[in-house]
DNA sequence: AAGACGGGGAG
DNA sequence: CTCCCAGTCTT
């Protein structure tokens, strides 16, 4: 932060204002808060699992996944011993699949190198894969009572409004300013409740758009409320829009109703998941990359991908239609073709996929093959046009 | 500093 | 449509 920002920051947060904030926040939180599964039977394992799942994911989305994981893997040792494909299959649909592989890797570290006991400090937790500054502080404070501040999307919004901060929160200077303020404000007596209260406040009162200031316990120490401009915070630098891209995929079903799927490599989009084989169509880099129709470019790209990636040299058959899917940084139009089953087409070494296998199409969900929502859309399209019964 | 990385909910 | 969500990692 700049020297001026540092000085105004110190001036703005007198000991009295800090104490008022902590007390009002604690009183509000203890008077009633959401009952969340990971707030009961607190253990490092449960807190860690919930924090990883909650990264960039809404609480309501996480809850059913949290229950399924705990049921399948009651302890970190159980998780460490599981097959990674089975862990991914339970994670399927939650997104950001790197989180899942990091989760599994961290479980192995804890189980195999640390005797099944989680590190007891934020500094040590930070060394686990998938655990950054936020998550390390969350686990350390909630599970171990360490005085370590958290800064997530909720807290950023709360702090930006408390200080009417004009520095964009999604920039280096803005982040440094906010971490410093969060560390200054965190309660020395009960950091676990303080951190959860800050996030709870952001989630249920100090919401994006129009906050519910009349119900806010800390409005009397809030600069944005005093100025009547809470809706103007947090200030953010605009993100770039997702660019449109085009792809092709083949639905290949044999006479026994089994479908050919291939597993994507780890270090790519949707890494480790299975899909109907295909790949990108290198179109013009113009705004509209085309797609959504049966054309020569799509057929040529699919023919090449099937040959290079799987050693399949048959040409695509009927055009089944298109599915669209939006990622955070890509807007994909995927053209789907049928492919005549070619049993025993000898397979060259896989160049992109890490595996290829036939799956019983009527029981895909129970075969431990993790599928993305995109692939589910492809299978749904094929089912709609009755590629298989 | 900027981009990659999913999917769904809310307005 | 847009924005956002109990962020982390790589380049």
Coordinates of C-alpha atoms (C1' of nucleotides) in Angstrom, one line a residue:
Chain A
X1 CA 0.0 0.0 0.0
X2 CA 1.1 3.6 -0.4
X3 CA 2.4 5.5 2.5
X4 CA -0.7 7.8 2.4
X5 CA -3.0 4.8 2.3
X6 CA -1.2 3.3 5.3
X7 CA -1.4 6.5 7.3
X8 CA -5.1 7.1 6.6
X9 CA -5.7 3.5 7.4
X10 CA -4.1 3.7 10.8
X11 CA -5.9 6.9 11.5
X12 CA -9.3 5.6 10.5
X13 CA -9.1 2.5 12.7
X14 CA -8.6 3.8 16.2
X15 CA -8.5 1.2 19.0
X16 CA -12.1 2.2 19.9
X17 CA -13.5 1.7 16.5
X18 CA -11.8 -1.7 16.2
X19 CA -13.2 -2.7 19.5
X20 CA -16.7 -1.5 18.6
X21 CA -16.6 -3.5 15.4
X22 CA -15.4 -6.7 17.1
X23 CA -18.0 -6.5 19.8
X24 CA -20.9 -5.7 17.6
X25 CA -19.9 -8.4 15.1
X26 CA -19.5 -11.0 17.9
X27 CA -22.8 -10.1 19.5
X28 CA -24.6 -10.4 16.2
X29 CA -23.0 -13.7 15.2
X30 CA -23.7 -15.4 18.6
X31 CA -27.3 -14.2 18.6
X32 CA -27.9 -16.4 15.6
X33 CA -26.2 -17.6 12.4
X34 CA -26.8 -20.2 9.7
X35 CA -26.4 -23.8 10.8
X36 CA -23.9 -25.3 8.4
X37 CA -22.8 -28.9 8.6
X38 CA -19.1 -28.1 9.0
X39 CA -19.9 -25.9 12.0
X40 CA -20.9 -29.0 13.9
X41 CA -18.5 -31.6 15.2
X42 CA -15.6 -29.4 14.3
X43 CA -12.4 -31.2 13.3
X44 CA -9.5 -30.2 11.1
X45 CA -10.5 -32.7 8.5
X46 CA -14.1 -31.4 8.3
X47 CA -13.0 -27.8 8.3
X48 CA -10.4 -28.4 5.6
X49 CA -12.8 -30.4 3.4
X50 CA -15.4 -27.7 3.6
X51 CA -13.0 -24.9 2.9
X52 CA -11.6 -26.5 -0.2
X53 CA -15.1 -27.2 -1.5
X54 CA -16.3 -23.7 -0.7
X55 CA -13.5 -22.0 -2.8
X56 CA -15.4 -20.0 -5.5
X57 CA -18.5 -22.1 -4.8
X58 CA -21.7 -21.1 -3.0
X59 CA -22.4 -22.7 0.4
X60 CA -25.7 -24.2 -0.8
X61 CA -24.0 -25.9 -3.6
X62 CA -21.3 -27.4 -1.4
X63 CA -23.5 -28.9 1.3
X64 CA -24.6 -32.1 -0.5
X65 CA -21.1 -32.8 -1.7
X66 CA -19.8 -32.3 1.8
X67 CA -22.1 -35.0 3.1
X68 CA -21.3 -37.4 0.3
X69 CA -17.6 -37.0 0.9
X70 CA -17.8 -37.5 4.6
X71 CA -20.0 -40.6 4.1
X72 CA -17.6 -42.1 1.6
X73 CA -14.4 -40.9 3.3
X74 CA -15.0 -40.5 7.1
X75 CA -11.3 -39.7 7.8
X76 CA -8.4 -38.2 6.0
X77 CA -6.8 -41.6 5.9
X78 CA -9.8 -43.0 4.1
X79 CA -9.6 -40.2 1.5
X80 CA -5.9 -40.8 1.1
X81 CA -6.4 -44.5 0.4
X82 CA -9.1 -44.0 -2.2
X83 CA -8.6 -44.3 -5.9
X84 CA -8.3 -40.8 -7.5
X85 CA -10.9 -41.6 -10.1
X86 CA -13.4 -42.5 -7.4
X87 CA -12.7 -39.2 -5.6
X88 CA -13.1 -37.3 -8.9
X89 CA -16.4 -39.1 -9.5
X90 CA -17.7 -37.8 -6.2
X91 CA -16.5 -34.3 -7.0
X92 CA -18.0 -34.3 -10.5
X93 CA -20.3 -31.3 -11.0
X94 CA -18.6 -29.1 -8.4
X95 CA -16.1 -27.6 -10.9
X96 CA -12.5 -26.5 -10.6
X97 CA -11.3 -30.1 -10.7
X98 CA -7.7 -29.2 -9.8
X99 CA -9.1 -28.6 -6.3
X100 CA -10.1 -32.3 -6.2
X101 CA -6.7 -33.6 -7.2
X102 CA -5.0 -31.2 -4.8
X103 CA -7.4 -32.4 -2.1
X104 CA -6.4 -36.0 -2.7
X105 CA -2.7 -35.1 -2.8
X106 CA -3.0 -33.2 0.5
X107 CA -4.8 -36.1 2.1
X108 CA -1.9 -38.4 1.1
X109 CA 0.6 -36.0 2.7
X110 CA -1.4 -35.8 5.9
X111 CA -2.0 -39.6 6.1
X112 CA 1.4 -40.8 4.9
X113 CA 3.8 -38.2 6.0
X114 CA 2.2 -36.6 9.0
X115 CA 0.7 -39.7 10.7
X116 CA -2.9 -38.7 9.8
X117 CA -2.7 -35.5 11.9
X118 CA -3.3 -32.1 10.3
X119 CA -0.6 -29.4 10.7
X120 CA -1.6 -27.1 13.6
X121 CA -0.6 -23.7 12.3
X122 CA -1.5 -21.6 9.3
X123 CA 2.1 -21.5 8.2
X124 CA 2.4 -25.2 8.0
X125 CA -1.1 -25.7 6.5
X126 CA 0.0 -23.4 3.7
X127 CA 2.4 -26.0 2.5
X128 CA -0.4 -28.4 1.6
X129 CA -1.4 -28.5 -2.1
X130 CA -4.6 -26.4 -2.7
X131 CA -4.2 -24.5 0.6
X132 CA -3.5 -20.8 0.0
X133 CA -3.5 -17.9 2.4
X134 CA -7.2 -17.8 2.9
X135 CA -7.7 -21.5 3.5
X136 CA -4.7 -21.8 5.8
X137 CA -6.0 -19.0 8.0
X138 CA -9.6 -20.4 7.9
X139 CA -8.5 -23.9 9.1
X140 CA -6.0 -22.5 11.6
X141 CA -8.5 -20.1 13.2
X142 CA -11.6 -22.3 13.1
X143 CA -10.0 -25.6 14.0
X144 CA -7.1 -24.5 16.2
X145 CA -8.1 -21.0 17.4
X146 CA -5.0 -19.3 15.8
X147 CA -5.3 -15.6 15.4
X148 CA -5.1 -15.5 11.6
X149 CA -7.4 -13.3 9.5
X150 CA -9.3 -14.6 6.5
X151 CA -10.0 -12.6 3.3
X152 CA -12.5 -14.0 0.8
X153 CA -15.1 -12.5 -1.4
X154 CA -17.4 -11.8 1.5
X155 CA -14.8 -10.2 3.7
X156 CA -13.5 -8.1 0.8
X157 CA -16.9 -6.6 0.3
X158 CA -17.4 -5.9 4.0
X159 CA -14.0 -4.3 4.4
X160 CA -14.4 -2.2 1.3
X161 CA -17.6 -0.8 2.6
X162 CA -16.4 -0.3 6.1
X163 CA -13.6 2.0 4.8
X164 CA -15.3 3.2 1.6
X165 CA -12.2 2.0 -0.1
X166 CA -11.7 3.2 -3.6
X167 CA -8.7 1.0 -4.4
X168 CA -9.9 -1.9 -6.6
X169 CA -10.0 -5.0 -4.4
X170 CA -9.0 -7.3 -7.3
X171 CA -5.5 -5.7 -7.7
X172 CA -2.3 -6.1 -5.9
X173 CA -2.5 -2.9 -3.9
X174 CA -6.1 -3.5 -3.1
X175 CA -5.4 -7.0 -1.8
X176 CA -2.5 -5.8 0.3
X177 CA -4.6 -3.1 1.9
X178 CA -7.4 -5.5 2.7
X179 CA -5.2 -8.2 4.1
X180 CA -3.6 -5.7 6.4
X181 CA -7.0 -4.4 7.6
X182 CA -8.3 -7.9 8.1
X183 CA -5.3 -8.8 10.2
X184 CA -5.8 -5.6 12.2
X185 CA -9.4 -6.3 12.9
X186 CA -9.4 -10.0 13.7
X187 CA -10.3 -10.8 17.2
X188 CA -7.5 -11.9 19.5
X189 CA -10.0 -13.6 21.8
X190 CA -12.1 -15.6 19.4
X191 CA -10.7 -15.5 15.9
X192 CA -12.8 -18.5 14.9
X193 CA -16.1 -16.8 15.5
X194 CA -14.8 -13.4 14.2
X195 CA -13.7 -14.9 10.9
X196 CA -16.9 -16.8 10.4
X197 CA -18.9 -13.7 11.4
X198 CA -17.2 -11.5 8.9
X199 CA -18.0 -14.1 6.1
X200 CA -21.6 -14.6 7.4
X201 CA -22.1 -10.8 7.4
X202 CA -21.0 -10.6 3.8
X203 CA -23.2 -13.5 2.8
X204 CA -26.5 -12.6 4.5
X205 CA -26.4 -8.8 5.1
X206 CA -23.6 -7.0 3.4
X207 CA -24.5 -8.6 0.1
X208 CA -23.5 -7.7 -3.4
X209 CA -25.7 -5.1 -5.1
X210 CA -28.0 -3.6 -2.4
X211 CA -26.9 -4.5 1.1
X212 CA -29.4 -4.8 4.0
X213 CA -27.9 -2.0 6.0
X214 CA -30.8 -1.6 8.4
X215 CA -30.1 -5.1 9.7
X216 CA -26.3 -4.6 9.9
X217 CA -24.7 -4.8 13.3
X218 CA -21.7 -2.6 12.3
X219 CA -23.4 0.1 10.2
X220 CA -22.4 2.7 12.8
X221 CA -18.7 2.1 12.1
X222 CA -19.2 1.8 8.3
X223 CA -17.9 4.7 6.2
X224 CA -19.9 3.7 3.1
X225 CA -23.1 3.6 5.2
X226 CA -22.3 7.0 6.6
X227 CA -21.8 8.3 3.1
X228 CA -24.9 6.7 1.8
X229 CA -23.0 4.8 -0.9
X230 CA -22.7 1.2 0.2
X231 CA -23.8 0.1 -3.3
X232 CA -20.7 1.7 -4.8
X233 CA -18.4 -0.8 -3.1
X234 CA -16.3 -2.9 -3.5
X235 CA -14.6 -1.1 -6.5
X236 CA -13.4 -3.7 -9.0
X237 CA -11.3 -3.7 -12.1
X238 CA -13.4 -5.1 -14.9
X239 CA -12.7 -8.7 -16.0
X240 CA -12.4 -9.7 -19.6
X241 CA -15.3 -11.6 -21.1
X242 CA -15.2 -15.2 -22.0
X243 CA -14.1 -15.7 -25.6
X244 CA -16.1 -17.9 -27.9
X245 CA -14.5 -21.1 -29.0
X246 CA -15.6 -24.0 -31.1
X247 CA -15.2 -27.8 -30.6
X248 CA -16.3 -31.1 -31.9
X249 CA -17.0 -34.5 -30.3
X250 CA -18.0 -38.0 -31.4
X251 CA -20.6 -40.2 -29.8
X252 CA -19.6 -43.7 -30.6
X253 CA -22.0 -46.4 -29.5
X254 CA -21.5 -50.1 -30.3
X255 CA -24.1 -52.8 -30.9
X256 CA -24.3 -53.7 -27.2
X257 CA -25.3 -50.1 -26.3
X258 CA -21.9 -49.2 -24.9
X259 CA -20.3 -45.8 -25.5
X260 CA -16.7 -44.9 -26.1
X261 CA -15.3 -42.3 -23.7
X262 CA -11.8 -41.0 -23.2
X263 CA -10.1 -39.6 -20.1
X264 CA -8.5 -36.1 -20.4
X265 CA -5.0 -35.4 -19.1
X266 CA -4.6 -33.9 -15.6
X267 CA -3.2 -30.5 -16.4
X268 CA -5.9 -29.1 -18.7
X269 CA -9.4 -27.9 -18.5
X270 CA -11.7 -30.6 -17.0
X271 CA -8.5 -32.6 -16.3
X272 CA -9.0 -36.2 -15.3
X273 CA -12.6 -36.3 -16.5
X274 CA -14.0 -38.6 -19.2
X275 CA -15.6 -37.3 -22.3
X276 CA -16.9 -38.1 -25.7
X277 CA -13.7 -37.9 -27.7
X278 CA -13.0 -34.8 -29.9
X279 CA -11.2 -31.5 -29.6
X280 CA -11.1 -27.9 -30.6
X281 CA -11.8 -26.5 -34.1
X282 CA -9.2 -23.9 -34.9
X283 CA -11.5 -21.3 -36.4
X284 CA -10.9 -17.7 -37.3
X285 CA -9.9 -15.8 -34.2
X286 CA -12.7 -13.4 -34.9
X287 CA -15.4 -12.7 -32.4
X288 CA -17.7 -15.4 -33.7
X289 CA -15.7 -18.6 -34.1
X290 CA -18.7 -20.3 -35.8
X291 CA -20.0 -23.7 -34.8
X292 CA -23.5 -24.8 -34.3
X293 CA -23.8 -26.4 -37.7
X294 CA -22.6 -29.4 -39.7
X295 CA -19.8 -28.2 -41.8
X296 CA -16.5 -29.3 -43.4
X297 CA -14.3 -27.6 -40.9
X298 CA -15.9 -29.4 -38.0
X299 CA -15.8 -32.8 -39.7
X300 CA -12.2 -32.3 -40.7
X301 CA -11.2 -31.3 -37.2
X302 CA -13.0 -34.3 -35.7
X303 CA -11.5 -36.7 -38.2
X304 CA -8.1 -35.5 -37.3
X305 CA -8.6 -35.5 -33.5
X306 CA -10.0 -39.1 -33.6
X307 CA -7.0 -40.2 -35.6
X308 CA -4.3 -38.4 -33.7
X309 CA -5.8 -38.8 -30.2
X310 CA -7.2 -42.3 -30.4
X311 CA -6.0 -43.9 -33.6
X312 CA -9.5 -44.1 -35.0
X313 CA -9.5 -43.5 -38.7
X314 CA -13.2 -43.8 -39.5
X315 CA -15.0 -40.6 -40.7
X316 CA -17.7 -39.0 -38.5
X317 CA -21.3 -40.0 -39.4
X318 CA -24.6 -38.1 -38.8
X319 CA -24.6 -34.7 -37.3
X320 CA -26.5 -34.9 -34.0
X321 CA -26.5 -31.2 -33.1
X322 CA -24.7 -28.7 -30.9
X323 CA -24.4 -28.1 -27.2
X324 CA -23.1 -24.8 -25.7
X325 CA -21.3 -24.5 -22.4
X326 CA -19.9 -21.5 -20.5
X327 CA -16.7 -21.7 -18.5
X328 CA -15.3 -18.8 -16.6
X329 CA -12.9 -17.9 -19.5
X330 CA -14.4 -19.7 -22.5
X331 CA -17.8 -19.9 -24.2
X332 CA -17.8 -23.2 -26.0
X333 CA -20.0 -24.4 -28.9
X334 CA -19.5 -28.1 -29.3
X335 CA -20.8 -29.8 -32.5
X336 CA -21.6 -33.5 -31.9
X337 CA -21.4 -36.2 -34.5
X338 CA -22.3 -39.8 -34.4
X339 CA -19.5 -42.3 -35.1
X340 CA -20.0 -45.8 -36.4
X341 CA -18.8 -48.3 -33.9
X342 CA -15.6 -49.9 -35.1
X343 CA -14.8 -52.7 -32.8
X344 CA -11.2 -53.7 -32.7
X345 CA -9.9 -50.8 -34.6
X346 CA -6.3 -51.1 -33.4
X347 CA -5.3 -48.2 -31.3
X348 CA -2.1 -46.2 -31.7
X349 CA -0.5 -44.9 -28.5
X350 CA -2.8 -42.2 -27.0
X351 CA -1.3 -38.8 -27.7
X352 CA -3.7 -36.6 -25.7
X353 CA -6.1 -38.8 -23.8
X354 CA -4.7 -40.9 -20.9
X355 CA -7.2 -43.7 -21.4
X356 CA -10.1 -44.8 -23.5
X357 CA -12.8 -47.3 -22.6
X358 CA -16.3 -48.5 -23.4
X359 CA -19.0 -47.7 -20.9
X360 CA -22.5 -49.1 -20.5
X361 CA -24.5 -46.1 -21.6
X362 CA -27.5 -47.0 -19.4
X363 CA -25.5 -47.1 -16.2
X364 CA -22.8 -44.4 -16.6
X365 CA -23.4 -42.9 -13.3
X366 CA -22.5 -46.0 -11.4
X367 CA -19.3 -46.8 -13.2
X368 CA -17.0 -44.4 -11.3
X369 CA -16.3 -42.4 -14.5
X370 CA -16.3 -38.7 -13.5
X371 CA -18.1 -36.6 -16.1
X372 CA -18.3 -32.8 -16.5
X373 CA -21.6 -31.0 -17.0
X374 CA -20.5 -30.5 -20.6
X375 CA -20.2 -34.2 -21.3
X376 CA -23.5 -34.8 -19.6
X377 CA -25.0 -32.3 -22.1
X378 CA -23.4 -34.2 -24.9
X379 CA -24.8 -37.5 -23.7
X380 CA -28.2 -35.9 -23.2
X381 CA -28.2 -34.7 -26.7
X382 CA -27.3 -38.2 -28.0
X383 CA -30.0 -39.7 -25.9
X384 CA -32.6 -37.2 -27.2
X385 CA -31.9 -38.1 -30.8
X386 CA -31.9 -41.8 -29.8
X387 CA -28.4 -42.8 -30.7
X388 CA -29.0 -45.5 -28.1
X389 CA -32.2 -46.7 -26.6
Chain B
dA1 C1' 0.0 -8.4 -13.0
dA2 C1' -2.7 -11.4 -15.6
dG3 C1' -4.7 -15.6 -16.9
dA4 C1' -6.4 -20.4 -16.2
dC5 C1' -9.6 -22.9 -13.9
dG6 C1' -16.4 -24.9 -13.5
dG7 C1' -20.7 -24.5 -12.4
dG8 C1' -24.7 -22.6 -10.5
dG9 C1' -27.5 -19.0 -8.2
dA10 C1' -29.3 -14.3 -8.1
dG11 C1' -30.8 -10.0 -10.1
Chain C
dC1 C1' -27.5 -11.0 -20.3
dT2 C1' -24.1 -9.7 -15.8
dC3 C1' -22.0 -10.4 -11.5
dC4 C1' -20.6 -13.3 -7.9
dC5 C1' -19.3 -17.2 -5.0
dA6 C1' -15.8 -19.2 2.4
dG7 C1' -9.5 -18.9 -4.1
dT8 C1' -5.2 -21.2 -5.8
dC9 C1' -1.7 -21.8 -8.9
dT10 C1' 1.0 -20.7 -12.9
dT11 C1' 3.2 -17.8 -16.1

